[in-house]
GROMACS .gro file of C-alpha atoms in nm:
model
  116
    1MET     CA    1  11.165  10.117   8.192
    2GLY     CA    2  11.086  10.431   8.394
    3ILE     CA    3  10.799  10.514   8.620
    4VAL     CA    4  10.519  10.714   8.465
    5ASN     CA    5  10.362  10.974   8.691
    6ILE     CA    6  10.007  11.064   8.593
    7GLU     CA    7   9.834  11.357   8.757
    8LEU     CA    8   9.461  11.394   8.730
    9ASN     CA    9   9.293  11.727   8.726
   10LYS     CA   10   9.003  11.737   8.974
   11ALA     CA   11   8.806  11.949   8.726
   12ASP     CA   12   8.835  11.671   8.466
   13ILE     CA   13   8.700  11.415   8.711
   14ASP     CA   14   8.421  11.652   8.816
   15ASN     CA   15   8.326  11.709   8.451
   16LEU     CA   16   8.318  11.335   8.378
   17SER     CA   17   8.114  11.274   8.693
   18ALA     CA   18   7.861  11.540   8.592
   19ALA     CA   19   7.841  11.404   8.237
   20LEU     CA   20   7.777  11.048   8.352
   21LYS     CA   21   7.527  11.161   8.614
   22ALA     CA   22   7.339  11.354   8.343
   23MET     CA   23   7.338  11.044   8.121
   24SER     CA   24   7.240  10.793   8.388
   25GLU     CA   25   7.224  10.850   8.760
   26VAL     CA   26   7.196  10.473   8.812
   27ARG     CA   27   7.519  10.409   8.622
   28PHE     CA   28   7.691  10.697   8.802
   29ASN     CA   29   7.586  10.561   9.142
   30ALA     CA   30   7.716  10.216   9.045
   31VAL     CA   31   8.058  10.362   8.957
   32VAL     CA   32   8.069  10.553   9.286
   33LYS     CA   33   7.966  10.246   9.488
   34LYS     CA   34   8.231  10.031   9.316
   35ASN     CA   35   8.505  10.284   9.391
   36VAL     CA   36   8.403  10.340   9.754
   37THR     CA   37   8.396   9.962   9.803
   38GLN     CA   38   8.744   9.930   9.654
   39MET     CA   39   8.874  10.204   9.883
   40LEU     CA   40   8.722  10.029  10.184
   41ASP     CA   41   8.882   9.701  10.080
   42ALA     CA   42   9.222   9.867  10.033
   43ALA     CA   43   9.193  10.035  10.374
   44ARG     CA   44   9.097   9.707  10.541
   45HIS     CA   45   9.380   9.512  10.381
   46GLY     CA   46   9.694   9.708  10.455
   47GLY     CA   47   9.589  10.065  10.383
   48THR     CA   48   9.526  10.160  10.745
   49PRO     CA   49   9.800  10.192  11.006
   50VAL     CA   50   9.750   9.939  11.285
   51ASP     CA   51   9.857   9.969  11.646
   52THR     CA   52   9.562   9.841  11.848
   53GLY     CA   53   9.335   9.781  11.546
   54GLU     CA   54   9.076  10.034  11.666
   55LEU     CA   55   9.139  10.271  11.376
   56ARG     CA   56   9.080  10.000  11.118
   57LEU     CA   57   8.766   9.888  11.302
   58SER     CA   58   8.631  10.244  11.288
   59LEU     CA   59   8.640  10.242  10.907
   60SER     CA   60   8.297  10.311  10.763
   61ALA     CA   61   8.120  10.427  10.451
   62TYR     CA   62   7.798  10.611  10.394
   63GLY     CA   63   7.684  10.680  10.041
   64ASP     CA   64   7.973  10.826   9.846
   65GLU     CA   65   8.192  10.891  10.149
   66MET     CA   66   8.426  10.671  10.347
   67GLY     CA   67   8.643  10.744  10.644
   68TYR     CA   68   8.724  10.668  11.004
   69THR     CA   69   8.510  10.741  11.307
   70LYS     CA   70   8.784  10.720  11.572
   71GLU     CA   71   8.846  11.067  11.712
   72TYR     CA   72   9.222  11.032  11.667
   73ALA     CA   73   9.208  10.941  11.296
   74PRO     CA   74   9.290  11.298  11.180
   75HIS     CA   75   9.595  11.302  11.407
   76VAL     CA   76   9.729  10.982  11.251
   77GLU     CA   77   9.651  11.115  10.901
   78TYR     CA   78   9.787  11.470  10.937
   79GLY     CA   79  10.027  11.450  11.232
   80HIS     CA   80  10.019  11.586  11.585
   81ARG     CA   81  10.221  11.713  11.875
   82THR     CA   82  10.295  11.487  12.168
   83VAL     CA   83  10.258  11.587  12.532
   84ASN     CA   84  10.629  11.677  12.546
   85GLY     CA   85  10.599  11.897  12.235
   86ARG     CA   86  10.751  11.666  11.975
   87TRP     CA   87  10.596  11.648  11.631
   88VAL     CA   88  10.472  11.314  11.499
   89SER     CA   89  10.434  11.329  11.120
   90GLY     CA   90  10.108  11.222  10.964
   91GLN     CA   91  10.097  10.894  10.777
   92ARG     CA   92   9.868  11.021  10.499
   93PHE     CA   93   9.714  10.674  10.464
   94LEU     CA   94   9.370  10.804  10.361
   95LYS     CA   95   9.521  11.050  10.112
   96ALA     CA   96   9.730  10.772   9.956
   97ASN     CA   97   9.421  10.551   9.923
   98ALA     CA   98   9.222  10.834   9.760
   99GLU     CA   99   9.504  10.918   9.519
  100THR     CA  100   9.540  10.555   9.414
  101GLN     CA  101   9.165  10.526   9.360
  102ALA     CA  102   9.135  10.854   9.167
  103PHE     CA  103   9.279  10.710   8.845
  104ILE     CA  104   9.059  10.400   8.873
  105TYR     CA  105   8.755  10.623   8.927
  106TYR     CA  106   8.853  10.831   8.624
  107GLN     CA  107   8.883  10.518   8.408
  108ASP     CA  108   8.553  10.381   8.538
  109LEU     CA  109   8.377  10.708   8.454
  110LEU     CA  110   8.520  10.701   8.101
  111LYS     CA  111   8.412  10.338   8.049
  112ALA     CA  112   8.060  10.407   8.174
  113ILE     CA  113   8.025  10.709   7.949
  114LYS     CA  114   8.151  10.516   7.646
  115LYS     CA  115   7.888  10.247   7.707
  116GLY     CA  116   7.645  10.531   7.649
   0.00000   0.00000   0.00000
């Protein structure tokens, strides 16, 4: 059995989001809240790199956004140069979490729309 790679088109997700929001803003907000909560849970339980634990503790959500408040979070995500000029590659932990959640969000939007 092989691995199936599914790529979602952002336009498809945007169209489903708009359709559900037009049908029911309450239902749309519930889907968004569920998915943000799941992303927070994934980040808290293994989805965030840990050295001192400060990055994980800076995890927060507001409305339909989640992220990290520590000033060095982008450097861990995208990479950075050290004082001696070496390059430290980014860990892309937030991107991985978002990509994993995207398919779940897509499915949740479809289910909510089908409930009509």
